Coordinates of C-alpha atoms in Angstrom, one line a residue:
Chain A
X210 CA 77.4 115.1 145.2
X211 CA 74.8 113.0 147.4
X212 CA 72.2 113.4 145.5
X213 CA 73.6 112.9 142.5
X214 CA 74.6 109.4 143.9
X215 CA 71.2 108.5 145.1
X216 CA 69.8 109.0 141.3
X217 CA 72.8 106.7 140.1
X218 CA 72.2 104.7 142.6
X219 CA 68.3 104.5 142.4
X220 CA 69.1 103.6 138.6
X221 CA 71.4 100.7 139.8
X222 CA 68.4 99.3 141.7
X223 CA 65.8 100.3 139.2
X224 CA 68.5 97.8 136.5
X225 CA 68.0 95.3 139.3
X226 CA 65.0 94.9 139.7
X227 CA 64.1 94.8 135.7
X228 CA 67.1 92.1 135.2
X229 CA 65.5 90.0 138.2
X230 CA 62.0 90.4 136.2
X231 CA 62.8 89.5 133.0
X232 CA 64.9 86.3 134.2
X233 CA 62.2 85.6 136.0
X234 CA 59.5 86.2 133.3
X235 CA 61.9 84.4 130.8
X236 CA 61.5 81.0 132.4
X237 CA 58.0 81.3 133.8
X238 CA 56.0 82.3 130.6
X239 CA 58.2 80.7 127.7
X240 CA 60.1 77.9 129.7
X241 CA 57.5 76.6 131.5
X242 CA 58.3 77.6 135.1
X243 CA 60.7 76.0 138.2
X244 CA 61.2 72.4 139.3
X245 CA 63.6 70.8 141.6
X246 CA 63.2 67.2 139.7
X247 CA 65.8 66.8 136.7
X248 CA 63.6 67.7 134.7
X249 CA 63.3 70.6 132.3
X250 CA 62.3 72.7 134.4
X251 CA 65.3 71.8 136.5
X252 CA 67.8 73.8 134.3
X253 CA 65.4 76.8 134.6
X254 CA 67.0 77.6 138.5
X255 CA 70.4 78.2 136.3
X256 CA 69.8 81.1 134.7
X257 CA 68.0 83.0 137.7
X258 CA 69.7 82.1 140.5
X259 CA 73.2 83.1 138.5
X260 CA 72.0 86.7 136.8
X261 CA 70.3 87.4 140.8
X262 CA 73.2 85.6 142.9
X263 CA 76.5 86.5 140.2
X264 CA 75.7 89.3 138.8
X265 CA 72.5 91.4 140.8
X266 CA 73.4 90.9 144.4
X267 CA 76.8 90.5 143.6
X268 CA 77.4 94.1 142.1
X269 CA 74.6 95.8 144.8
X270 CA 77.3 94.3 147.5
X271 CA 80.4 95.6 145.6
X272 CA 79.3 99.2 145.7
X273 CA 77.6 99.2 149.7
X274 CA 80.5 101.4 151.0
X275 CA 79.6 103.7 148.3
X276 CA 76.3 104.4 149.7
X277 CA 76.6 107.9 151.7
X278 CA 74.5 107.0 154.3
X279 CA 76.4 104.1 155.1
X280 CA 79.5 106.2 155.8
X281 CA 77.8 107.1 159.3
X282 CA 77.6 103.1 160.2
X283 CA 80.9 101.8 162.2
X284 CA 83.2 100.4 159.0
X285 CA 82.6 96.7 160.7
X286 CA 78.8 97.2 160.2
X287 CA 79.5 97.7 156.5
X288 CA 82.2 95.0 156.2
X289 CA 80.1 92.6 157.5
X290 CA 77.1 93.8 155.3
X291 CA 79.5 93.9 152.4
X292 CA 80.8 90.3 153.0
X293 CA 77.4 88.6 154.1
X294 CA 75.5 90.0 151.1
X295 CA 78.5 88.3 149.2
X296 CA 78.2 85.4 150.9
X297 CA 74.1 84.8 149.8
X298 CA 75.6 85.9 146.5
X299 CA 78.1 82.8 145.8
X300 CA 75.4 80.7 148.2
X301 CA 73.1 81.7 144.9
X302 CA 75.7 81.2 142.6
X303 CA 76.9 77.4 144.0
X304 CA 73.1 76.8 143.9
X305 CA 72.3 77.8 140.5
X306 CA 75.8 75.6 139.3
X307 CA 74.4 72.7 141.3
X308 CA 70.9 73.2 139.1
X309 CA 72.3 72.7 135.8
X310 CA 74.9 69.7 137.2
X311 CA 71.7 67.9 138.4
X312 CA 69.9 69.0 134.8
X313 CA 72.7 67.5 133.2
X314 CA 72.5 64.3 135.1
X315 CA 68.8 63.9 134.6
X316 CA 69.3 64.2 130.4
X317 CA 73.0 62.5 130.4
X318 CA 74.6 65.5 129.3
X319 CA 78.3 65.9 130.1
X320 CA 79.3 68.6 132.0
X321 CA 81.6 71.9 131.5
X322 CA 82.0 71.0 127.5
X323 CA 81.1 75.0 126.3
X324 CA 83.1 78.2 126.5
X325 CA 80.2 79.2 128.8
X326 CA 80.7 76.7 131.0
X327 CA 84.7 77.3 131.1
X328 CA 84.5 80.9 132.0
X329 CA 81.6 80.5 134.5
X330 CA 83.1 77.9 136.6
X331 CA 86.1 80.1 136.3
X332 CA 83.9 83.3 137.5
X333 CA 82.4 81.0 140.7
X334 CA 86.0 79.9 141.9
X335 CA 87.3 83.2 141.3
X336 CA 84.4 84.3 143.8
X337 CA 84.6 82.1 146.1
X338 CA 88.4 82.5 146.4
X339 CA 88.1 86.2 147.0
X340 CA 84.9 85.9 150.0
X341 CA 87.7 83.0 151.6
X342 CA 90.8 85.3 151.1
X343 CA 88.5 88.2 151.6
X344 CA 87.0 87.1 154.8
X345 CA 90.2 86.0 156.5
X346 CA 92.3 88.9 155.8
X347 CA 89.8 91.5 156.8
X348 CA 87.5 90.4 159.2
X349 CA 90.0 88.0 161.5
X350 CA 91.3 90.3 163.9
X351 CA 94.5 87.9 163.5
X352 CA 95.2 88.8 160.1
X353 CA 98.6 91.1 160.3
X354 CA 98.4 94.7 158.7
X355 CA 101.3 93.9 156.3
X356 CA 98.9 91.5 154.8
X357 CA 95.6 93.7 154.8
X358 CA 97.7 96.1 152.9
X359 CA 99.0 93.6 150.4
X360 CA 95.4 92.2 150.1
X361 CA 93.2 95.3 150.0
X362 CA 94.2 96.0 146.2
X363 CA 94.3 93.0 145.0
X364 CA 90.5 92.4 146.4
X365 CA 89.3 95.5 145.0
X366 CA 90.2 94.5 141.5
X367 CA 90.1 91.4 141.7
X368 CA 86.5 91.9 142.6
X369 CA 86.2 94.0 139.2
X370 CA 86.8 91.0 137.3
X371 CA 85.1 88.7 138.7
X372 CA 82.2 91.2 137.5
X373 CA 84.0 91.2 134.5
X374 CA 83.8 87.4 134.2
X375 CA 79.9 87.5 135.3
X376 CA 78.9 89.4 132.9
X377 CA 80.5 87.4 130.3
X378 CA 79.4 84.2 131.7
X379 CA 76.2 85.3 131.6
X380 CA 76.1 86.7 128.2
X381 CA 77.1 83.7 126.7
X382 CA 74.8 81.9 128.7
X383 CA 71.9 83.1 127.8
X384 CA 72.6 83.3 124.3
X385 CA 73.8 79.6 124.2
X386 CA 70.5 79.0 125.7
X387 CA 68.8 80.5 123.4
X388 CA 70.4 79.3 120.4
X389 CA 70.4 75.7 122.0
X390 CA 66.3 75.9 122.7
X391 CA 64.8 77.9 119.9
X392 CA 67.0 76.2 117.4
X393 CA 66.2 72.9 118.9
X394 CA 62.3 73.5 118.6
X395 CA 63.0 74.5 114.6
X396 CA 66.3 74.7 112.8
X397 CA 66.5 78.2 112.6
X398 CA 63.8 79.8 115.0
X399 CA 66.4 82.3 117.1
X400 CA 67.1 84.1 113.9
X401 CA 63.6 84.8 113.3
X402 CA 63.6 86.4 116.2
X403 CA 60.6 85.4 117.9
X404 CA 59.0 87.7 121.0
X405 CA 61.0 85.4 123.6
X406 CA 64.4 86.1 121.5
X407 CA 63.9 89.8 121.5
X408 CA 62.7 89.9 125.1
X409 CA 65.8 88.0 126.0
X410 CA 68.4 89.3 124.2
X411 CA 67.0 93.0 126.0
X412 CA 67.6 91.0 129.3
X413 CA 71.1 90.5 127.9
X414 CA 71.6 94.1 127.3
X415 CA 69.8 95.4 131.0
X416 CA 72.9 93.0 132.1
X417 CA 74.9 94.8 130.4
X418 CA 73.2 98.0 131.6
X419 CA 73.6 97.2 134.9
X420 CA 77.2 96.0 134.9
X421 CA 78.3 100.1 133.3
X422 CA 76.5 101.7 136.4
X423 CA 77.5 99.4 138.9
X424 CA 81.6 100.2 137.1
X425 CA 80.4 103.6 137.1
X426 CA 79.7 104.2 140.8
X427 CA 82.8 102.5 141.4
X428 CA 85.1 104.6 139.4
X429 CA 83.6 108.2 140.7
X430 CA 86.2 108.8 143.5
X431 CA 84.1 111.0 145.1
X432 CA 81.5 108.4 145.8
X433 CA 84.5 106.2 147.9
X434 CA 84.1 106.3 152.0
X435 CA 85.6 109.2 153.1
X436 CA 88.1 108.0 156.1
X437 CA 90.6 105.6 154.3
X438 CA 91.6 102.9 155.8
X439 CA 95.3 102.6 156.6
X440 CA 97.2 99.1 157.8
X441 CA 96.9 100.3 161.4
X442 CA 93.7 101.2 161.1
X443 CA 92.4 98.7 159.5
X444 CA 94.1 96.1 161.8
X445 CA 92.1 97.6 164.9
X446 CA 89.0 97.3 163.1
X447 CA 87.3 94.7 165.0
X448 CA 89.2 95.4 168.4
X449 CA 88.3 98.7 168.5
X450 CA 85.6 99.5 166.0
X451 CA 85.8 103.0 165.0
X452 CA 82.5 104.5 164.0
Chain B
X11 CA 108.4 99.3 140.3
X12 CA 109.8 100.0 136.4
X13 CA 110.6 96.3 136.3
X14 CA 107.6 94.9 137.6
X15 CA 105.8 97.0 135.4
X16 CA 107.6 95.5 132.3
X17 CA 107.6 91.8 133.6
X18 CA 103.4 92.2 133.4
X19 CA 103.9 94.5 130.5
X20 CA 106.2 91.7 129.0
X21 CA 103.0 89.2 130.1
X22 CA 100.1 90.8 128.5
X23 CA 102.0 90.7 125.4
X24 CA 102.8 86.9 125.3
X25 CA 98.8 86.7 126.0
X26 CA 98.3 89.1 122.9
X27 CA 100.5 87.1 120.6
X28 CA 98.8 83.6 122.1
X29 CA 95.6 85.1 121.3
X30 CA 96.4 86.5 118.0
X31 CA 97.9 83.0 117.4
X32 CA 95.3 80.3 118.7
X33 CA 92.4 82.4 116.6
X34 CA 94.1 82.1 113.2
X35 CA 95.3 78.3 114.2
X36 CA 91.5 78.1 114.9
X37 CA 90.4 79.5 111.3
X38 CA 93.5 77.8 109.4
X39 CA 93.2 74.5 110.6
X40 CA 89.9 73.9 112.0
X41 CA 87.7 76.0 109.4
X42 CA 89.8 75.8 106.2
X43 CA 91.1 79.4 105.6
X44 CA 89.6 82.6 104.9
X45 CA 88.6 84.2 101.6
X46 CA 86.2 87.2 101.1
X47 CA 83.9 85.8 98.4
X48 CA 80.8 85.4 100.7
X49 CA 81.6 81.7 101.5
X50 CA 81.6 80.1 104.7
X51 CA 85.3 80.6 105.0
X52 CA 84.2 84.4 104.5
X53 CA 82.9 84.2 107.8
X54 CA 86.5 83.3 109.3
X55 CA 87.6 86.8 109.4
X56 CA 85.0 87.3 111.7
X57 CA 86.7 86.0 115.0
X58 CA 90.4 87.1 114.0
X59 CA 89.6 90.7 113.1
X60 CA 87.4 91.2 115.9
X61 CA 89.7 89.8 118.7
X62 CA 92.8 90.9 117.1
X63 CA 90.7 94.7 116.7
X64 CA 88.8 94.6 119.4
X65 CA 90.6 93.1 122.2
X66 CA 94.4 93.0 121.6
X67 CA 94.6 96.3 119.7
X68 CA 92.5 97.9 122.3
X69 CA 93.9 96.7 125.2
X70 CA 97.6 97.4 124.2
X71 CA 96.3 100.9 122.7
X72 CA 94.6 101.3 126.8
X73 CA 97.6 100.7 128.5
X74 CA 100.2 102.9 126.1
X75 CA 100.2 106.1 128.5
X76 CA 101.3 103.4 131.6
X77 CA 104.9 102.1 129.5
X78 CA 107.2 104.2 131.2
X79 CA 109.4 104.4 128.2
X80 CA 106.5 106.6 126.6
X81 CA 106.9 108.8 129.6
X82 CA 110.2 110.8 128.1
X83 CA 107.7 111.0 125.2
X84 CA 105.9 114.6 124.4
X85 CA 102.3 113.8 125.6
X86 CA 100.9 115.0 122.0
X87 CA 103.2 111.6 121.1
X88 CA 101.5 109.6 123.2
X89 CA 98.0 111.1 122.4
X90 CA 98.5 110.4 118.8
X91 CA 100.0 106.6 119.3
X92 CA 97.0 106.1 121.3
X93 CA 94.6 107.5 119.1
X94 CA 96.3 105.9 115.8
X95 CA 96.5 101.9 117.6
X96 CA 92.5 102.9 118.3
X97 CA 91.9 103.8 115.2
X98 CA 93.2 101.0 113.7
X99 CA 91.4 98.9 116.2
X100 CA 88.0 100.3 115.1
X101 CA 88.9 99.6 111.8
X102 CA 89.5 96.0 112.2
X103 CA 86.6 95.8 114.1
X104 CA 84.4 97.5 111.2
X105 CA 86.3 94.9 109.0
X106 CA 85.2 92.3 110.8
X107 CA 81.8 93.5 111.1
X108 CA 81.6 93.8 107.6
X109 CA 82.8 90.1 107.2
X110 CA 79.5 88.6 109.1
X111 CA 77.1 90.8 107.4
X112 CA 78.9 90.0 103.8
X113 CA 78.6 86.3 104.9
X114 CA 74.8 86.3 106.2
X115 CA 74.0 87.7 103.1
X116 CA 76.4 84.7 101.0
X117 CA 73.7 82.4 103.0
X118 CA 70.8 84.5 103.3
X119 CA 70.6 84.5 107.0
X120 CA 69.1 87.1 109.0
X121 CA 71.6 90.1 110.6
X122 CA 71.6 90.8 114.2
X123 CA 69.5 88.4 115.6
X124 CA 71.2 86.7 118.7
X125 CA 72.2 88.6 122.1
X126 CA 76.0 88.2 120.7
X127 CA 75.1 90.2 117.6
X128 CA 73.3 93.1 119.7
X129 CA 76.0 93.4 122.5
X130 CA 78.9 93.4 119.5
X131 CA 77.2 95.9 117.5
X132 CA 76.7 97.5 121.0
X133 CA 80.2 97.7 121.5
X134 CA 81.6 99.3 118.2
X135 CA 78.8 102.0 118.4
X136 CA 80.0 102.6 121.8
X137 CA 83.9 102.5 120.5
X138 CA 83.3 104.5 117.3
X139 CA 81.4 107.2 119.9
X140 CA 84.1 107.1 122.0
X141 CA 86.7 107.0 119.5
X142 CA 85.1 110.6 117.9
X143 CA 84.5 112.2 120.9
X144 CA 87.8 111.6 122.0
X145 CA 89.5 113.3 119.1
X146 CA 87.4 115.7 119.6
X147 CA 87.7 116.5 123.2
X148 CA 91.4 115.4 123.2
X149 CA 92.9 116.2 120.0
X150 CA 91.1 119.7 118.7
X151 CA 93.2 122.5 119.8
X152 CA 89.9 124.5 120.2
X153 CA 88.2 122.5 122.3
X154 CA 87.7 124.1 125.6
X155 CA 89.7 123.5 129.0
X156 CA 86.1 122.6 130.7
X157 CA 85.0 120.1 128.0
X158 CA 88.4 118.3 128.5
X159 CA 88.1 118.0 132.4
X160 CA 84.6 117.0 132.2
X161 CA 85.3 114.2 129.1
X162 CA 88.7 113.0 130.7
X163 CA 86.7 110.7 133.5
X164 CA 84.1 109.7 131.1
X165 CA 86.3 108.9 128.5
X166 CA 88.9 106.8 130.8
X167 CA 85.4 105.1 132.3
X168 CA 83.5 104.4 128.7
X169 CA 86.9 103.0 127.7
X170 CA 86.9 100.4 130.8
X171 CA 83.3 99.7 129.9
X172 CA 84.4 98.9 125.8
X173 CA 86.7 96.4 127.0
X174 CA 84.0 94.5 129.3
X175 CA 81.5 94.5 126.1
X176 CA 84.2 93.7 124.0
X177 CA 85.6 90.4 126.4
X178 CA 81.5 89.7 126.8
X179 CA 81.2 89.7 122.6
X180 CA 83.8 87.6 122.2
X181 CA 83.2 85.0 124.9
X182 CA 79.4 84.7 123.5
X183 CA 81.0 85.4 120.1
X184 CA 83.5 82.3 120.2
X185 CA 80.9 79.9 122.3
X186 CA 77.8 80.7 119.4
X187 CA 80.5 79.4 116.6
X188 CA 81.1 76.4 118.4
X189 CA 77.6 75.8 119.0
X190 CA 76.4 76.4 115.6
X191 CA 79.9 75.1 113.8
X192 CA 80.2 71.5 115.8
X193 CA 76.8 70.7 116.7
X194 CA 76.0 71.7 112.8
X195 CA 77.9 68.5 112.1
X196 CA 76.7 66.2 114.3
X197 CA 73.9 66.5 116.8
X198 CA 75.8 67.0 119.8
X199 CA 79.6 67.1 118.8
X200 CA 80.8 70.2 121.1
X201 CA 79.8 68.4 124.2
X202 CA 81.7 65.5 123.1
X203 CA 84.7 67.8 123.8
X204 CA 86.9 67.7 120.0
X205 CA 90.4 68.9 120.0
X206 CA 89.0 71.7 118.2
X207 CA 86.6 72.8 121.3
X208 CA 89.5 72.2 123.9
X209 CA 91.4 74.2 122.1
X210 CA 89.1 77.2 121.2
X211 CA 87.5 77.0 124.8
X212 CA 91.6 77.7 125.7
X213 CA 91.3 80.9 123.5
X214 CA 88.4 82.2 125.6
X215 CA 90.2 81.7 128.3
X216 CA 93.4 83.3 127.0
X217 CA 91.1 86.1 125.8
X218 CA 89.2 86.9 129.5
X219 CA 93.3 86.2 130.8
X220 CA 94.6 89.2 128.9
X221 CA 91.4 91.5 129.8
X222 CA 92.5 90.6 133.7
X223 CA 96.1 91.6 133.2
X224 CA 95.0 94.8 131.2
X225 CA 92.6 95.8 133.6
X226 CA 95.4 94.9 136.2
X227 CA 98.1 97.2 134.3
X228 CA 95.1 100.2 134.5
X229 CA 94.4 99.6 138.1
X230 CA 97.8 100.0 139.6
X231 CA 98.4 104.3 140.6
X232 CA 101.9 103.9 140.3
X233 CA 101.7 103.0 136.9
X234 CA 100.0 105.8 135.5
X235 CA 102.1 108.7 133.7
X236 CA 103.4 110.9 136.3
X237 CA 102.2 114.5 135.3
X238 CA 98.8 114.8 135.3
X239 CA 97.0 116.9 133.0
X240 CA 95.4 119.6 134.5
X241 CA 92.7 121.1 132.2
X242 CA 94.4 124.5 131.4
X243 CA 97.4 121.7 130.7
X244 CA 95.4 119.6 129.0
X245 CA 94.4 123.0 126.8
X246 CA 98.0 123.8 125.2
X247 CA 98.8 120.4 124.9
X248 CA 98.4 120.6 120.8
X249 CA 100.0 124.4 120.8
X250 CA 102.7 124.4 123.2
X251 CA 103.2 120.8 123.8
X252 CA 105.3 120.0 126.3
X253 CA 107.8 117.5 126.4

């Protein structure tokens, strides 16, 4: 099964990396590139800094145990792996909310008025409940067992849906972005569907892309870490750090 | 756990009927009704046969072999409920497809132009495909032990997957109307906040609420029907069919 892994997982990264691009291409070659000023530019941070910190890093740290060769690293290597690649994730994430706050200020825009802007705050505080929750109860060595055990599912999916809520935060960002700035330049210019709509609507659908694979590592049981980790076991897990 | 199960059972159906509710409120008294004579109320349909199709149906068609009254069911029962309330759902779905296409055409405005439109059509393709396959796989007498054990996981994955395209379309779906509906009237009247956008960002909201506690319902082992179909099983369901 390994190495049918590795070419799931290779696809995973390959999705990463073109989703990373084309958010990057996106708002260096049609909206005018990256400033830290209030400006335009300002809002461009939003969009990349969510689709790499939300979504990309986000669903690469939600499937790290999965990786075979991790399953020969102490379990604490992998936890702490695990929580500190979500922890540059919601870093991203609180970043790339603080862009478009400080866009909004620059242009006197109020904030959180759009469906968008509803179910992404939602997605962030979600996150950044679970990595508080999620840090205490697995990585204190004070945290009880009954309480690992009451927490472990309810981390596991409640970390599906905060991908869930990623994706569909950032679907409905980009297309209000696009509707918002093609259809501000000329009344009806996203439904011509100019190179810049097509290329980002394809961005929109690599998202997507990634989001399936990222699901579909998760669901192959096969794939999980082999020695499952019971209350007691788990409790020792930073006393006595089995490999 | 019977009751638990039914007090979140008992849940995601209040969320159904809210979000069955607040979209034809939306389209009632917010967008002045529905006809289907290529009019803008034409488009109305749109939003209440795709949530009603796409999301409630499906969801409450996902989680039928988890009611533990359906348990002292035949499993053919329960295969053909399943099937039937999917069936149905694609069919809304199709309807409401039909509705924006019958509409663009009303205005002349282009089809499938925004990243909404391509991750909606996205998701019927991929529900109709699964939907077919399905009855195939599942339903055929003749099909063969080793297609059903090697559909079962892909089927019970794809259909995770619909539901997160299907919450993404309508999230996008919902926030593009708004976009298009309110700042159509006056430059910027959805980020003045209306009771109308309050109360349609609410029915995202409800919307990405009931995917959570359907996804919550599929998570949870203890929930799923106790015998499990073993492929040889799974083979006589349709000619011996056991109770």
């Amino acid at each position: 099964m390994t190495h049918i892994f590795y070419f799931f997982y290779g696809f995973c990264l390959c999705l990463s990396l073109l989703c990373a691009l084309f958010v990057v291409i996106w708002n260096l070659h049609w909206r005018g590139g990256f400033a830290w000023d209030r400006s335009l530019l300002h809002f461009n941070w939003h969009p990349v800094l969510m689709v790499s910190g939300l979504v990309i890093l986000y669903g690469n740290a939600a499937v790290v145990y999965r990786i075979p060769f991790t399953w020969k690293q102490r379990k604490l290597v992998c936890k702490l792996v695990h929580a500190g690649m979500m922890f540059v994730a919601l870093l991203l994430s609180i970043l790339g909310l603080s862009a478009v706050f400080d866009f909004h200020r620059g242009f006197n825009i109020p904030h959180m008025y759009s469906l968008h802007s509803w179910v992404g705050i939602s997605t962030v505080l979600l996150f950044a409940s679970q990595w508080i929750l999620g840090s205490i109860g697995f990585l204190l060595p004070c945290s009880p067992p009954w309480m690992r055990s009451f927490l472990k599912p309810v981390h596991i999916w409640m970390g599906r849906i905060i991908l869930v809520f990623s994706l569909a935060s950032c679907i409905s960002g980009i297309n209000e972005k696009l509707l918002l700035t093609l259809n501000g330049i000329s009344a009806a210019l996203y439904n011509a569907l100019p190179v810049e709509a097509v290329f980002v609507n394809f961005l929109g659908i690599l998202i997507m892309a990634f989001g399936m694979a990222i699901f579909g590592i998760l669901f192959v049981k096969k794939w999980q870490r082999p020695e499952d980790e019971g209350p007691e076991n788990a409790y020792l897990l930073l006393s006595e750090d089995t490999p």
